[in-house]
Amino acid sequence: MIGVRFRGGCKEYYFDPHGITVEPNQFVIVETAQGLEYAQCVSGNHEVEDDSVVQPLRPLVRVATENDDRTYAYNKTREKNAFEVCQKKIAERGLDMKLVRVESNFDGSKIIFFFTSDGRVDFRELVRDLAGVFRARIELRQIGVRDEAKMLGGLGICGRPFCCSQFLDDFVPVSIKMAKTQNLSLNPTKISGTCGRLMCCLKYEQNAYEDAVRRCPKQDSFVATPDGLGNVSSVDILREQVLVRLDGQNESPKRYRTCEIHVLRNGKGSRDGIEIPVTLPERYQEPPEDEPQLTLNFFSSAKPIVPPEQWTAPVAKADAPAADEEETEKRRSRRGGRGHRGGRGRGKGSGEGGEKSAAPKSENTPQKGGDKPAEKRSQRPARGDKPSSERPPRNPDKNGERRAPRQSKPNSETPDAPKAPRPPRPPKAEGAIEGGENKPRRRSHRGGRGRRRSGGQGGESPAPKSEA
């Protein structure tokens, strides 16, 4: 047998190959009840059970040739032209119908028009018009909104292509009871597909939900728990857990597994005549977790040198803190601390600049300076031993000679000596100025000319302008 799929369909049909070897994804010509059809092979030559084969079994005519491919391409162009012509005819007749798709058989003797409509449509005049244009057998077929979505395709609210246009063979019945069983929102916009009907995926997990509902109690059931008696307030079907509000306790409901409770009354009702158990159910205990074992990387075939039971953690060395302190001191000396080049106290002795943090280098350690003996280097005076007054200044004078050392102020030598008080300033007489003459002080004012008041300290008012 070989399995083929026709254009626009997801269902697989079986045909007898008559000894012809066909590979998957090859195009073939098969014989159907409507005549010859162009189809694509989905599964090659294989054996199939008798129950899955619909009798009578149709034969395979041939594998598609280049001429068949050209015929199929011509039919596609003819279908596109027929779609435009039919839409114009529908508009001229004023029919209440929506054209969805046009299909032509392989030999071009029949054209099928698929449309949707809310009610029955009288399209007899439309069929006569189309038959006169295409000179072929015309068939108009009314379909539902689900078939329309399957033919056109698209994306669902999940972001994936429609199930009906990808892999569903037939449409399965879906009811609102499935949404209630799965505790879904009954909002139509959330449980409906693009076609406006309930989503087909509600059927996928319905059997699993029905099986879980049988093991869980209904809401408002009277149950016995390890902590006492109570009523079920809510049920989590996927986790198989329930929330129970215990009698005589004002606390929030407690969560229990379905295996931890004993149902005394399933659903709503009175407690009259219910036998209360003497012993309460036991609490669920988690199974002990296996201890982690030392395993090898499965990419290597080597065996461990030390068995896992004899392996012990390494012990830290005792002199590790001392080595860390030495390394820290070396880092500080490199960055330049007090008493080093580039740090605070540069050029001062040990008394002013502080002690040097770096330890003195040994004689055997090579230093920068070539092959000079270590004795001559040791005879050099330390940098901090030189008095600051004997050190020559760095910046030379304009004539090329070095400047004399800067004399320190007397207050710098004795910083603790008190400063002499500053004599008070003699008060100045009112209106006195440096020349010793007492002149009337002119009052400052804001603004331009004409702002001065007459007869004041700011001076006399300006003379009036002459009439000439």
Short mmCIF file of N, CA and C in Angstrom, two decimals, residues 9 13 30 38 48 52 72 83 86 140 159 174 176 222 244 280 300 331 354 412 421 438:
data_model
loop_
_atom_site.label_atom_id
_atom_site.label_comp_id
_atom_site.label_asym_id
_atom_site.label_seq_id
_atom_site.Cartn_x
_atom_site.Cartn_y
_atom_site.Cartn_z
N GLY A 9 -6.01 18.82 2.22
CA GLY A 9 -6.53 17.85 3.17
C GLY A 9 -5.44 17.31 4.05
N TYR A 13 -5.12 8.66 2.48
CA TYR A 13 -5.88 7.64 1.76
C TYR A 13 -4.91 6.61 1.19
N VAL A 30 -3.63 9.24 -9.29
CA VAL A 30 -4.43 8.11 -8.76
C VAL A 30 -5.84 8.22 -9.33
N TYR A 38 -4.55 14.47 -8.90
CA TYR A 38 -3.11 14.73 -8.67
C TYR A 38 -2.91 14.80 -7.16
N VAL A 48 -0.28 -2.62 5.48
CA VAL A 48 -1.32 -1.99 6.30
C VAL A 48 -2.30 -3.07 6.73
N SER A 52 -7.93 -0.96 8.46
CA SER A 52 -7.73 0.45 8.13
C SER A 52 -7.90 0.75 6.65
N TYR A 72 -1.10 20.47 -13.89
CA TYR A 72 -1.51 20.89 -12.54
C TYR A 72 -1.30 22.41 -12.38
N PHE A 83 -12.18 32.06 -9.63
CA PHE A 83 -12.53 32.70 -8.35
C PHE A 83 -12.93 34.16 -8.59
N CYS A 86 -16.35 34.35 -10.47
CA CYS A 86 -17.48 33.99 -9.62
C CYS A 86 -17.82 35.11 -8.64
N LEU A 140 -21.59 23.93 -6.91
CA LEU A 140 -21.47 24.86 -5.78
C LEU A 140 -21.78 24.08 -4.50
N GLY A 159 -0.59 30.65 19.07
CA GLY A 159 0.55 31.04 18.25
C GLY A 159 0.97 29.98 17.24
N VAL A 174 -17.23 18.96 20.24
CA VAL A 174 -16.74 19.62 21.45
C VAL A 174 -17.93 20.31 22.11
N ILE A 176 -19.55 22.45 25.82
CA ILE A 176 -19.18 23.34 26.91
C ILE A 176 -18.93 22.57 28.20
N PHE A 222 -18.03 16.34 52.53
CA PHE A 222 -17.69 16.17 53.94
C PHE A 222 -16.63 15.09 54.03
N VAL A 244 -9.40 22.08 52.47
CA VAL A 244 -10.43 21.67 53.41
C VAL A 244 -10.51 22.72 54.51
N LEU A 280 -8.50 8.76 62.47
CA LEU A 280 -8.36 9.67 61.34
C LEU A 280 -7.34 9.13 60.34
N SER A 300 33.78 9.47 29.33
CA SER A 300 35.06 8.82 29.59
C SER A 300 34.81 7.41 30.10
N ARG A 331 51.29 43.15 47.66
CA ARG A 331 50.39 43.93 46.81
C ARG A 331 50.34 45.38 47.24
N GLY A 354 56.71 57.47 58.38
CA GLY A 354 56.27 56.17 58.86
C GLY A 354 57.20 55.07 58.43
N SER A 412 56.35 77.49 61.01
CA SER A 412 56.41 76.08 60.66
C SER A 412 57.33 75.31 61.57
N PRO A 421 48.53 88.90 68.76
CA PRO A 421 47.21 89.48 68.42
C PRO A 421 47.36 90.65 67.48
N ASN A 438 36.75 116.88 54.76
CA ASN A 438 35.40 116.44 55.02
C ASN A 438 34.48 117.00 53.94
#
